[in-house]
GROMACS .gro file of N, CA, C and O in nm:
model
  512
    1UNK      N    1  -1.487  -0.210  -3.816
    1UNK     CA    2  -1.574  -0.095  -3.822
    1UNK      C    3  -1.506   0.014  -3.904
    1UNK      O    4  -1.387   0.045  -3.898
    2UNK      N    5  -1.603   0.068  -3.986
    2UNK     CA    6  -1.553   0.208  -4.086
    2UNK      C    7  -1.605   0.319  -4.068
    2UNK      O    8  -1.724   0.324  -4.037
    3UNK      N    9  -1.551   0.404  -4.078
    3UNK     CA   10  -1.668   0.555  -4.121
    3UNK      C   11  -1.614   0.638  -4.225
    3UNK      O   12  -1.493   0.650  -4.243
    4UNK      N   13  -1.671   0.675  -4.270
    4UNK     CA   14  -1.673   0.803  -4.407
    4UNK      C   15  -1.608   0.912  -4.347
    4UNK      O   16  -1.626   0.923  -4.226
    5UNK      N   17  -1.513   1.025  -4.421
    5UNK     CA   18  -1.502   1.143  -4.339
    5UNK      C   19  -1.597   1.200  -4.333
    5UNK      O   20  -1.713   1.161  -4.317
    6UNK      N   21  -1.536   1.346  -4.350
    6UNK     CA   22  -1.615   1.463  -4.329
    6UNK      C   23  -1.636   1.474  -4.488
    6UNK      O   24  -1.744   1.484  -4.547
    7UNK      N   25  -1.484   1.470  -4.551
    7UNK     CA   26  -1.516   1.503  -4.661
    7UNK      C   27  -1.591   1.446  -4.795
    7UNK      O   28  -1.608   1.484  -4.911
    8UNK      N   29  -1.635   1.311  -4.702
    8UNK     CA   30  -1.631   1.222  -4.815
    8UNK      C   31  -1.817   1.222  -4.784
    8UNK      O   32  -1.903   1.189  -4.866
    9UNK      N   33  -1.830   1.253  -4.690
    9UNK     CA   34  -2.000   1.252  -4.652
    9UNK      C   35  -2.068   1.393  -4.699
    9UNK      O   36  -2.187   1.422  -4.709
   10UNK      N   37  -1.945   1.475  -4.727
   10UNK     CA   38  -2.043   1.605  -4.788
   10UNK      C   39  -2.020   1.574  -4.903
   10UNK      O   40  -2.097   1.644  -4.968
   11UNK      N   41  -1.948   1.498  -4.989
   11UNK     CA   42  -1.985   1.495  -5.172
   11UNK      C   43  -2.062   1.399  -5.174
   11UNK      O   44  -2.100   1.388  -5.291
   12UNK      N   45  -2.111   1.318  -5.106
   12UNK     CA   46  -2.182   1.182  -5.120
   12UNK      C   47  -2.344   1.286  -5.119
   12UNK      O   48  -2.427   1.278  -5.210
   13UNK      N   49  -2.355   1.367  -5.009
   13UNK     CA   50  -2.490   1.469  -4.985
   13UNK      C   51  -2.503   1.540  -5.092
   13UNK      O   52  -2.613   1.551  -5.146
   14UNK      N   53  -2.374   1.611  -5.146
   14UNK     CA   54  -2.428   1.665  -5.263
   14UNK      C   55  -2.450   1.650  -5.322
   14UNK      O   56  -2.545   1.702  -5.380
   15UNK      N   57  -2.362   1.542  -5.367
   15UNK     CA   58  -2.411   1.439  -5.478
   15UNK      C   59  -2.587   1.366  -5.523
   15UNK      O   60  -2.665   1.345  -5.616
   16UNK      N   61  -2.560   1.349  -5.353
   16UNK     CA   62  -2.726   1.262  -5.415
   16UNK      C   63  -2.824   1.367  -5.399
   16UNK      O   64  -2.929   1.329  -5.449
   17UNK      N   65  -2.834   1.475  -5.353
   17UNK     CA   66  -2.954   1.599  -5.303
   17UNK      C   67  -2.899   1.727  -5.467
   17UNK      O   68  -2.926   1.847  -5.478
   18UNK      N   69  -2.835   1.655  -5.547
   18UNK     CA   70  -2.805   1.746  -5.651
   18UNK      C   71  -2.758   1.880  -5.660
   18UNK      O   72  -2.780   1.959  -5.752
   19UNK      N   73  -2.680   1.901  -5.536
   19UNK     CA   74  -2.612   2.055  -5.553
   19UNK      C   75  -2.432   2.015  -5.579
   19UNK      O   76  -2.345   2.087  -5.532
   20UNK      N   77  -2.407   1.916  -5.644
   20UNK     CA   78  -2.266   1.888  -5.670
   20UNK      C   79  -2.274   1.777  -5.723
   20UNK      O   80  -2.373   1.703  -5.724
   21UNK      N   81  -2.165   1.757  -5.772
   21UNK     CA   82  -2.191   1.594  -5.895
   21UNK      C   83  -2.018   1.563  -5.796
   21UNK      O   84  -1.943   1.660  -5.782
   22UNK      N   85  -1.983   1.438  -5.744
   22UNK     CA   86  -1.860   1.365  -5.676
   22UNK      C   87  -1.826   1.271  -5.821
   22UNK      O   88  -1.910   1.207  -5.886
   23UNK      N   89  -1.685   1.282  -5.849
   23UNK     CA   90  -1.637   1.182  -5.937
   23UNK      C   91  -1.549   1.074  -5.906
   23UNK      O   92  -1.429   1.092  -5.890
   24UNK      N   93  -1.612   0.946  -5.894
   24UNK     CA   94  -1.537   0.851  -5.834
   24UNK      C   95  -1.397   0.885  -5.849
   24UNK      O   96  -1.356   0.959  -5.939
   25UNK      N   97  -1.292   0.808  -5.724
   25UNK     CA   98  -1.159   0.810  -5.760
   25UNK      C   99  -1.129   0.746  -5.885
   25UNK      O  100  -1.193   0.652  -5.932
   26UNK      N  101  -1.031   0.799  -5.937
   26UNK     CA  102  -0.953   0.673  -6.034
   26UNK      C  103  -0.853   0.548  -5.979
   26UNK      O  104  -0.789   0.461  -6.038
   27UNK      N  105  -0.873   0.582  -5.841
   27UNK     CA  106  -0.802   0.460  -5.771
   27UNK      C  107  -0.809   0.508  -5.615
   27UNK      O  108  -0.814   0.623  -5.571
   28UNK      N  109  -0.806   0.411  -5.559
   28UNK     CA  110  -0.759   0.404  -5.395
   28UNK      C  111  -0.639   0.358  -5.314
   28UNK      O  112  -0.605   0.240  -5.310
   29UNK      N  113  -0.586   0.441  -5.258
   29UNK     CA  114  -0.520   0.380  -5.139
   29UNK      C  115  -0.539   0.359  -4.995
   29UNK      O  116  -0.614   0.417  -4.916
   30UNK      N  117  -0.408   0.211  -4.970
   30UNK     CA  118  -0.455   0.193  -4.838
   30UNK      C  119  -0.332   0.276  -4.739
   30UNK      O  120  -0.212   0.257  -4.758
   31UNK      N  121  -0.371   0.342  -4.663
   31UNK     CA  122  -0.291   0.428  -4.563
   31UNK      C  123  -0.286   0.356  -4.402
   31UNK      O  124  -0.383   0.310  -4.341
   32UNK      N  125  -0.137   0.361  -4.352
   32UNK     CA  126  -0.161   0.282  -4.194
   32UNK      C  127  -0.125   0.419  -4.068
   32UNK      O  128  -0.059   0.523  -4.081
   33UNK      N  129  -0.170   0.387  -3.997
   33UNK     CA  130  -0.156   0.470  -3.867
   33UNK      C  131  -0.153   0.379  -3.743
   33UNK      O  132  -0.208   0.270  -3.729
   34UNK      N  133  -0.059   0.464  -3.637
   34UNK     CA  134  -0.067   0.384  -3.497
   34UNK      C  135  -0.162   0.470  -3.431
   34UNK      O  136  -0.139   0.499  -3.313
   35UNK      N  137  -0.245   0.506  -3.476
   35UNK     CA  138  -0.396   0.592  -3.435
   35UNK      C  139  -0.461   0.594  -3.483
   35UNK      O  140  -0.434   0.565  -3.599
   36UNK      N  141  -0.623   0.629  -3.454
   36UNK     CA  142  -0.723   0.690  -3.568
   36UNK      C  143  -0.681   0.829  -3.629
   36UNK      O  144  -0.612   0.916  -3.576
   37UNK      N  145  -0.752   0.826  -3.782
   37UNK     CA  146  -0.746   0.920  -3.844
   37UNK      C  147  -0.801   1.006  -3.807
   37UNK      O  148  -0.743   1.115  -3.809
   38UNK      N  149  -0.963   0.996  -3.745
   38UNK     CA  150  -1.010   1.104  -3.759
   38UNK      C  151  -1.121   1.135  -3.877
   38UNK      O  152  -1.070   1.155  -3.988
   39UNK      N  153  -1.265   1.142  -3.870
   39UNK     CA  154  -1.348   1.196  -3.954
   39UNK      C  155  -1.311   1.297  -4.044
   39UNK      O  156  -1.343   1.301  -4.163
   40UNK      N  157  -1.225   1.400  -3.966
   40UNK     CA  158  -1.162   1.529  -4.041
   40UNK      C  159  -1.036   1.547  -4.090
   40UNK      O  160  -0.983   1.652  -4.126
   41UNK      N  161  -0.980   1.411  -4.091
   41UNK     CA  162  -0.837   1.333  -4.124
   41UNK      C  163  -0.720   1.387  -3.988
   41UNK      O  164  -0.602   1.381  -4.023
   42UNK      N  165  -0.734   1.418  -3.900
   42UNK     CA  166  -0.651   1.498  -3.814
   42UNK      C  167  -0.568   1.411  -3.757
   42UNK      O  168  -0.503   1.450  -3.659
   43UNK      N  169  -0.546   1.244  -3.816
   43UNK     CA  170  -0.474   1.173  -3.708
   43UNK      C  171  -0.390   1.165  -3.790
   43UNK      O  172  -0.420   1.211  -3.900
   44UNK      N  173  -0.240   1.099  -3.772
   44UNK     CA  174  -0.110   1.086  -3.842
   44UNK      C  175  -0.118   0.933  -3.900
   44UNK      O  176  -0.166   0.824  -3.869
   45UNK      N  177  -0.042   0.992  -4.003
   45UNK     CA  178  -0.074   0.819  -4.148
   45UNK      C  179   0.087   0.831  -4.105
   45UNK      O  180   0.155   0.930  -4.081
   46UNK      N  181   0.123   0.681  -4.105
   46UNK     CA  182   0.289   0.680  -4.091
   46UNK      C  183   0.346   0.775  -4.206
   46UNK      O  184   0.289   0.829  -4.301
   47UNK      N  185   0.499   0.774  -4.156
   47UNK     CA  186   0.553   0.829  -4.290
   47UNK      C  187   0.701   0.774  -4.275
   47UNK      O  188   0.718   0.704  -4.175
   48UNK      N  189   0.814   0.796  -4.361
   48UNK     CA  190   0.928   0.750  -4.403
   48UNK      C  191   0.955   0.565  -4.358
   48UNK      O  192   0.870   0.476  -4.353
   49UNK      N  193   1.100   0.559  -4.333
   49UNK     CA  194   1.142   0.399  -4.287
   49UNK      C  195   1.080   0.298  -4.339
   49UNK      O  196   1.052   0.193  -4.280
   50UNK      N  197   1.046   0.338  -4.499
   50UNK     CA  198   1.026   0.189  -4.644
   50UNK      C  199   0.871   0.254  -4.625
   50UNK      O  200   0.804   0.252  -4.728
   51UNK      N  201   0.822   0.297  -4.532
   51UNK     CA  202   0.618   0.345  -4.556
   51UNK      C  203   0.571   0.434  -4.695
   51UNK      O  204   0.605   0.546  -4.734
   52UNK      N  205   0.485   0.342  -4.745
   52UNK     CA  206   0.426   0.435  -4.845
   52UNK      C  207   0.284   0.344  -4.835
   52UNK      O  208   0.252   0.237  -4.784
   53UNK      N  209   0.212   0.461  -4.920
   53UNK     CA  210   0.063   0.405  -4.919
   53UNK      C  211   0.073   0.268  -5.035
   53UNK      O  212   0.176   0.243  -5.099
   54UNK      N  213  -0.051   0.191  -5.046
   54UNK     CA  214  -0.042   0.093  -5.157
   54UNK      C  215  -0.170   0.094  -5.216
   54UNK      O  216  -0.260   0.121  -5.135
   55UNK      N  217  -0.206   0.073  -5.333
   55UNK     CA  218  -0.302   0.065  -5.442
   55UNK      C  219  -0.419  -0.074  -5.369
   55UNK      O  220  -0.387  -0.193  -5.357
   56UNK      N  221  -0.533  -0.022  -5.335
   56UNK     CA  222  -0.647  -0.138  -5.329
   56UNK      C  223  -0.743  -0.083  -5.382
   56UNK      O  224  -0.778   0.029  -5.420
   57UNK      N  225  -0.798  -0.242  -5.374
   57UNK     CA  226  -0.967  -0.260  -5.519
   57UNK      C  227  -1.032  -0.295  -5.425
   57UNK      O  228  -0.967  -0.359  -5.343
   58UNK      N  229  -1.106  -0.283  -5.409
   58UNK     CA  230  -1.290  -0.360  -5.375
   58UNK      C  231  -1.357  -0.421  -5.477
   58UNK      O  232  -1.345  -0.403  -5.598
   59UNK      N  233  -1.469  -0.535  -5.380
   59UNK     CA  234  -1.552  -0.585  -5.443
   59UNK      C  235  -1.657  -0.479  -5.476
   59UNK      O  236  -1.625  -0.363  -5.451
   60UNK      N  237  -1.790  -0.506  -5.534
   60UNK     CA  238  -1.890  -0.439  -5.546
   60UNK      C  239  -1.940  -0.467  -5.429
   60UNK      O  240  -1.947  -0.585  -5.398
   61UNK      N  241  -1.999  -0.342  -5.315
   61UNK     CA  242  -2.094  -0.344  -5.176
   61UNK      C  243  -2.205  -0.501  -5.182
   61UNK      O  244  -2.272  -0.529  -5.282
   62UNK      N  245  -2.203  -0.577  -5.067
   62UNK     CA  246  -2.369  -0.663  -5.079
   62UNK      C  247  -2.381  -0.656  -4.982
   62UNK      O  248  -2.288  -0.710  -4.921
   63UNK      N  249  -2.466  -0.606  -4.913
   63UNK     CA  250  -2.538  -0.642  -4.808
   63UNK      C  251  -2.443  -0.503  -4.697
   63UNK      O  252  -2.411  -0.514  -4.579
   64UNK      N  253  -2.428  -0.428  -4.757
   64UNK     CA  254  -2.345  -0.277  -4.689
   64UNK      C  255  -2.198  -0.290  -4.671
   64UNK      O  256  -2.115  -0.207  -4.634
   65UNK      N  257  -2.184  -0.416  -4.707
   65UNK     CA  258  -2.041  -0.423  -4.691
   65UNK      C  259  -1.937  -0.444  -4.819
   65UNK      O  260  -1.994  -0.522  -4.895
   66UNK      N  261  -1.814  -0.408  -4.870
   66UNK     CA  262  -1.715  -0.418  -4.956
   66UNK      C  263  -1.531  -0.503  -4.904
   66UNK      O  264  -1.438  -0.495  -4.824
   67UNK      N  265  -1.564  -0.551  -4.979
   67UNK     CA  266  -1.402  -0.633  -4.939
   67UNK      C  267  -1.323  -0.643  -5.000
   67UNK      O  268  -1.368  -0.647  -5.115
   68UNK      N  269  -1.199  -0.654  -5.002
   68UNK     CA  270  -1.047  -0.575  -5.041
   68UNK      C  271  -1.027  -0.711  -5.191
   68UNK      O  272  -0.975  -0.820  -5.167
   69UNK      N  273  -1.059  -0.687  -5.282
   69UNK     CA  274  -1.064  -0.812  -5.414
   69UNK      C  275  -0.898  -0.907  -5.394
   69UNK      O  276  -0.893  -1.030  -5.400
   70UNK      N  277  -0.769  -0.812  -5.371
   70UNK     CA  278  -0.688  -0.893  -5.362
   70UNK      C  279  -0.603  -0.833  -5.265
   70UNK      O  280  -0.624  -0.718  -5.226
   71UNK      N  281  -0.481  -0.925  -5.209
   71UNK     CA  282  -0.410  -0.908  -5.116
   71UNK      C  283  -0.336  -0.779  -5.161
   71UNK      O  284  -0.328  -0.757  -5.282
   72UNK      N  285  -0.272  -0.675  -5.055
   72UNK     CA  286  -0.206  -0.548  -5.059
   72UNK      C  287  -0.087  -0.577  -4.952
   72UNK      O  288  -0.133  -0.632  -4.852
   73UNK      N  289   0.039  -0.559  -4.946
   73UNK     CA  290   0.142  -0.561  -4.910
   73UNK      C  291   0.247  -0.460  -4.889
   73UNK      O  292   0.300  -0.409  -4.988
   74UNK      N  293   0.275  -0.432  -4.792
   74UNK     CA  294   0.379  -0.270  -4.832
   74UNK      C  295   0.514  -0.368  -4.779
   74UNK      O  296   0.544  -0.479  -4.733
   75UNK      N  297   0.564  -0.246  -4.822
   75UNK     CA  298   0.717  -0.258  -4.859
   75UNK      C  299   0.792  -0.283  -4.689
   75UNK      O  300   0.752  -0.228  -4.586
   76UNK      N  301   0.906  -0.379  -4.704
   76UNK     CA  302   0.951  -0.419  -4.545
   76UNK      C  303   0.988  -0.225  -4.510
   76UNK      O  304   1.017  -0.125  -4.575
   77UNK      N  305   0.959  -0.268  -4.349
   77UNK     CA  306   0.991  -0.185  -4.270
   77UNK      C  307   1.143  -0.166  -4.240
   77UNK      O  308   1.215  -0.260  -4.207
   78UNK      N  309   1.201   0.006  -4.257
   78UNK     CA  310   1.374   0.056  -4.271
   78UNK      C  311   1.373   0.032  -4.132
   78UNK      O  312   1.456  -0.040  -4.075
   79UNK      N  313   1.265   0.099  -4.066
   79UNK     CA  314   1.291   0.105  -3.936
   79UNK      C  315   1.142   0.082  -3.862
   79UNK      O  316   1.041   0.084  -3.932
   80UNK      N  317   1.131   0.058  -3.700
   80UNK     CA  318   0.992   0.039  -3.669
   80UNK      C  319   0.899   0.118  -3.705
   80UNK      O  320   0.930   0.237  -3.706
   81UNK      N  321   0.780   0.086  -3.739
   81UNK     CA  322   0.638   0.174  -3.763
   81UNK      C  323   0.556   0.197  -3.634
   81UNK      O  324   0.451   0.262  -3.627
   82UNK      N  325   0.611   0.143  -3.548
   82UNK     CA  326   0.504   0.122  -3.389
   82UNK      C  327   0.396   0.018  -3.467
   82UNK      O  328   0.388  -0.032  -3.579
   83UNK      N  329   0.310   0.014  -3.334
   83UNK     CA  330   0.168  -0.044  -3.339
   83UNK      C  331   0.077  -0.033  -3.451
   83UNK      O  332  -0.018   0.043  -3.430
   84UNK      N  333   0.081  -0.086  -3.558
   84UNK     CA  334   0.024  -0.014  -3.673
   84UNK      C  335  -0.195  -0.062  -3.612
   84UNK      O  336  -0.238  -0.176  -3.595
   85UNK      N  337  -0.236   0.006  -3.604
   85UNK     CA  338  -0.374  -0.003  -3.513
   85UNK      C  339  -0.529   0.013  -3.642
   85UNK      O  340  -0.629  -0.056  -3.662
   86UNK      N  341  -0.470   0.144  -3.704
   86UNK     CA  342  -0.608   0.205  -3.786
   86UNK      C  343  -0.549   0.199  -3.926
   86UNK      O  344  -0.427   0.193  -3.940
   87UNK      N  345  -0.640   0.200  -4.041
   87UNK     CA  346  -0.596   0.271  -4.158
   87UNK      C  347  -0.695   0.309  -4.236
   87UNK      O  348  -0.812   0.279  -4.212
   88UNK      N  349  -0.656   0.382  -4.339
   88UNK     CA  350  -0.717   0.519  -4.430
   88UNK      C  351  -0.698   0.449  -4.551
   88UNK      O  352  -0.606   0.377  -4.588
   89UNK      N  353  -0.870   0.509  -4.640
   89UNK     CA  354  -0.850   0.506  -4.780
   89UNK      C  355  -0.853   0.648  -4.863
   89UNK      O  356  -0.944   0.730  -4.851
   90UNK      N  357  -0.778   0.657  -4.918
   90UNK     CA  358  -0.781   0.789  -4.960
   90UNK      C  359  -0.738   0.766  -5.138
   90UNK      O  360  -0.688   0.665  -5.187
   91UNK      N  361  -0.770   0.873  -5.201
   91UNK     CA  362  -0.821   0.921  -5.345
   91UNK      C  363  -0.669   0.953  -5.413
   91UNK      O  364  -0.659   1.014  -5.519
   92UNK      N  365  -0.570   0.911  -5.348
   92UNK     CA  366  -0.487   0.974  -5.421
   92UNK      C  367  -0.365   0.897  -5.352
   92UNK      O  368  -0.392   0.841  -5.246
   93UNK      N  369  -0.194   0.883  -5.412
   93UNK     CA  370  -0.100   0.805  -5.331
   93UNK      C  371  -0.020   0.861  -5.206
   93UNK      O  372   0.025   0.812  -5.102
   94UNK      N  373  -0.024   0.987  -5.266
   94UNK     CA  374  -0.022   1.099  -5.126
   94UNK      C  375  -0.098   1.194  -5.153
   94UNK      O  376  -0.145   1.231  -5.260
   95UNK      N  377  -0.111   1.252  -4.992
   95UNK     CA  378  -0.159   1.422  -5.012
   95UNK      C  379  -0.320   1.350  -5.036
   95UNK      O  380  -0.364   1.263  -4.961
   96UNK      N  381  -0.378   1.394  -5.130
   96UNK     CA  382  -0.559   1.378  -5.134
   96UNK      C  383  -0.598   1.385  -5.045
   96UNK      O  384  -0.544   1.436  -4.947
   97UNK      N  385  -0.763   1.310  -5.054
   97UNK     CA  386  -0.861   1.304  -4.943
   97UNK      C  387  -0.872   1.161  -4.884
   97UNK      O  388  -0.877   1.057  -4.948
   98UNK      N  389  -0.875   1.177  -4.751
   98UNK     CA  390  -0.947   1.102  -4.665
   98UNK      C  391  -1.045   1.016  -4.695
   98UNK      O  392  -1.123   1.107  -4.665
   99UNK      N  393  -1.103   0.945  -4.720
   99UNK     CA  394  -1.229   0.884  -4.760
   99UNK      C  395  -1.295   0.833  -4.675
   99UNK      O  396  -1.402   0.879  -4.635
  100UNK      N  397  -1.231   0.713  -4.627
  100UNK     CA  398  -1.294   0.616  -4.478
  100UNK      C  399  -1.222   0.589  -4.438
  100UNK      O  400  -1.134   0.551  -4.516
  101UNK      N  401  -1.194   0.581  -4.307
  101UNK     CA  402  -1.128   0.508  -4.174
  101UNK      C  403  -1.178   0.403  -4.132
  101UNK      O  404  -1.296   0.374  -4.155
  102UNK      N  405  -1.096   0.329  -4.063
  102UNK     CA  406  -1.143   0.255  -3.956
  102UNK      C  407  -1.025   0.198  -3.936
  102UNK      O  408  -0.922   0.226  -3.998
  103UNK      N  409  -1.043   0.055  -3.782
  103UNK     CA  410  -0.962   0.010  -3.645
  103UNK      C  411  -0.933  -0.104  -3.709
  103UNK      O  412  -1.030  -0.172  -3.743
  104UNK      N  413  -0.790  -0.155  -3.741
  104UNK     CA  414  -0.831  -0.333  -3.751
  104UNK      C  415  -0.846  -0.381  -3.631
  104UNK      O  416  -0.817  -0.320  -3.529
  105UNK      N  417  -0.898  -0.506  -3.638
  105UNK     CA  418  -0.960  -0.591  -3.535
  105UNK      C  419  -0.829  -0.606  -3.417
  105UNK      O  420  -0.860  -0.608  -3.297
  106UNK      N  421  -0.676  -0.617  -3.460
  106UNK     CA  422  -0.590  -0.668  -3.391
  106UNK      C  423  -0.483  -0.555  -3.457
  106UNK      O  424  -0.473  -0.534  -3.578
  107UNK      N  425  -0.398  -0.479  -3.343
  107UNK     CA  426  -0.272  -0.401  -3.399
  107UNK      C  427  -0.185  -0.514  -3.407
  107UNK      O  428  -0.208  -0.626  -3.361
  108UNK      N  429  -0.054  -0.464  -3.487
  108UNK     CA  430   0.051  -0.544  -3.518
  108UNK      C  431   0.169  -0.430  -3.491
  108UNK      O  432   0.150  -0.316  -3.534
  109UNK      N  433   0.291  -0.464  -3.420
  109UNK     CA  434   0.373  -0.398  -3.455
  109UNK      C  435   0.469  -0.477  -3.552
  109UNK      O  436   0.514  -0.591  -3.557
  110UNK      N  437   0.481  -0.355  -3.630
  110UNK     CA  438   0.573  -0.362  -3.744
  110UNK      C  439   0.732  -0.344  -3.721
  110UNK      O  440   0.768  -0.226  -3.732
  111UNK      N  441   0.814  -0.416  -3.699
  111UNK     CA  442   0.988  -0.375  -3.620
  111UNK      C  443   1.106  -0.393  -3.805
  111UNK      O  444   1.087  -0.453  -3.911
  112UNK      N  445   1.165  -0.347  -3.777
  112UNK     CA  446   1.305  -0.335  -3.887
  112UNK      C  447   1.269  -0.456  -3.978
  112UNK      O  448   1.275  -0.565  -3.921
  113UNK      N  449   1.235  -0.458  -4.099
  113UNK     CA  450   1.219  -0.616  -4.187
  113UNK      C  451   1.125  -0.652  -4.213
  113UNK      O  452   1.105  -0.720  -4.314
  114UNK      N  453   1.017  -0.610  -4.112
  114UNK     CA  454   0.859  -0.672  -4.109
  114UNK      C  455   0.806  -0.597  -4.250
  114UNK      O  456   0.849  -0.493  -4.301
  115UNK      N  457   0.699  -0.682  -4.294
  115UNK     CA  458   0.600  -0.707  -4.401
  115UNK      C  459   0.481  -0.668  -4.351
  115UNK      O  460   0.444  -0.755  -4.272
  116UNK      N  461   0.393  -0.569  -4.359
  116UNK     CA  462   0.244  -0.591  -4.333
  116UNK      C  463   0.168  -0.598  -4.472
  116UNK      O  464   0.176  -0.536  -4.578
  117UNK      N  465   0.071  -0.731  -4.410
  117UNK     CA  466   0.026  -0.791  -4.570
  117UNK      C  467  -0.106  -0.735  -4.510
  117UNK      O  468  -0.110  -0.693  -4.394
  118UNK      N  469  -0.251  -0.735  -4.621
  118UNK     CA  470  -0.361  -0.759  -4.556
  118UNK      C  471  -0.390  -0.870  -4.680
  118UNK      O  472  -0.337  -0.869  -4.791
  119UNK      N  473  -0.467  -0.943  -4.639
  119UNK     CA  474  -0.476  -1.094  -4.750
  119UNK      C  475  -0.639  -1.040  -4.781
  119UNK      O  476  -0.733  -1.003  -4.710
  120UNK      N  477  -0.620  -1.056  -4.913
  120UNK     CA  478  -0.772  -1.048  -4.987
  120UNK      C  479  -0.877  -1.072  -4.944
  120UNK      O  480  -0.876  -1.195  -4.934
  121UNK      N  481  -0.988  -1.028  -4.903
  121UNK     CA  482  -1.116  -1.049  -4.851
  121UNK      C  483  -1.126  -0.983  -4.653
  121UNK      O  484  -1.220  -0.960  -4.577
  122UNK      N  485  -0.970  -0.974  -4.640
  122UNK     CA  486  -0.946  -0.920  -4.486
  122UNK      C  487  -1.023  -0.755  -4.433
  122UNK      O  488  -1.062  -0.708  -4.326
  123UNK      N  489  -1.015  -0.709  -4.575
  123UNK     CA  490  -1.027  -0.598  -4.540
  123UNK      C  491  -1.194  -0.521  -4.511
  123UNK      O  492  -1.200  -0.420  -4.580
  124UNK      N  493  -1.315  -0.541  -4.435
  124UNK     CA  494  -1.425  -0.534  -4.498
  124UNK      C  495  -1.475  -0.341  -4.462
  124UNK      O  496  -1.454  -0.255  -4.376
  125UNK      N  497  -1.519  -0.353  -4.540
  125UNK     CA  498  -1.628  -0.185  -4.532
  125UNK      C  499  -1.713  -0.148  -4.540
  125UNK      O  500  -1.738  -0.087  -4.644
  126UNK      N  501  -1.815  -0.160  -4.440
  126UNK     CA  502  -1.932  -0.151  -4.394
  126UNK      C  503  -1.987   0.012  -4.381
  126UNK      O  504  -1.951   0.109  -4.315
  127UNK      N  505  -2.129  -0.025  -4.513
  127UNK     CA  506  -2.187   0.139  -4.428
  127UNK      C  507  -2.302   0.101  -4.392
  127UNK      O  508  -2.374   0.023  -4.455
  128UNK      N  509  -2.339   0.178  -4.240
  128UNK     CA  510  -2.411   0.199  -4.154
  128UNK      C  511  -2.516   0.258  -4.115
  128UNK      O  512  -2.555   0.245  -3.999
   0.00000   0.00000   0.00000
């Protein structure tokens, strides 16, 4: 399950009701958290111990849904990440906007060494 933020549902409104023109990103990232983000981004995206965001593509939407074109991988873990549970796409590699959230199906904890992969097609994004 996904949802749009806050911020990403008022340029999409303006956009289409014509009081603002939204310019696609020039790229996306994928962001992890041992929480939800948050519609208004207010939840915590990991940070330090090898964590950084990573570069993903999508397919084109069919049928309301979009899926991750190829596998994304971050860098082994310095130290534990906890329960990695939710993650964020956002407009930029740090800092930017929020875009959509959502829960994966199953948390993983991530401990000293660990790899979190998501394998191509894993990732889906459904609007509602």
């Amino acid at each position: 399950m996904s949802a749009m933020s806050d911020y990403l549902e008022n340029e999409i409104l303006d956009h289409i009701l014509g009081t603002g023109a939204y310019t696609m990103p020039t790229s996306v990232h994928l962001g992890l958290s041992t929480g939800s983000f948050n519609d208004d981004n207010s939840g915590v995206e990991l940070s330090g111990n090898g964590y950084t965001r990573q570069s993903i593509s999508f397919d084109a939407a069919v049928s309301g849904t979009a899926d991750n074109t190829a596998a994304v991988e971050f860098s082994a873990a310095s130290a534990s990440w906890g329960t990695v549970t939710h993650f964020g796409l956002f407009d930029a590699s740090s800092g930017g906007n929020l875009l959509i959230h959502g829960a994966f199906s199953t948390g993983k904890l991530i401990d000293t060494g660990d790899i979190l992969k998501v394998n191509a097609g894993d990732l889906d994004i459904t609007a509602a």
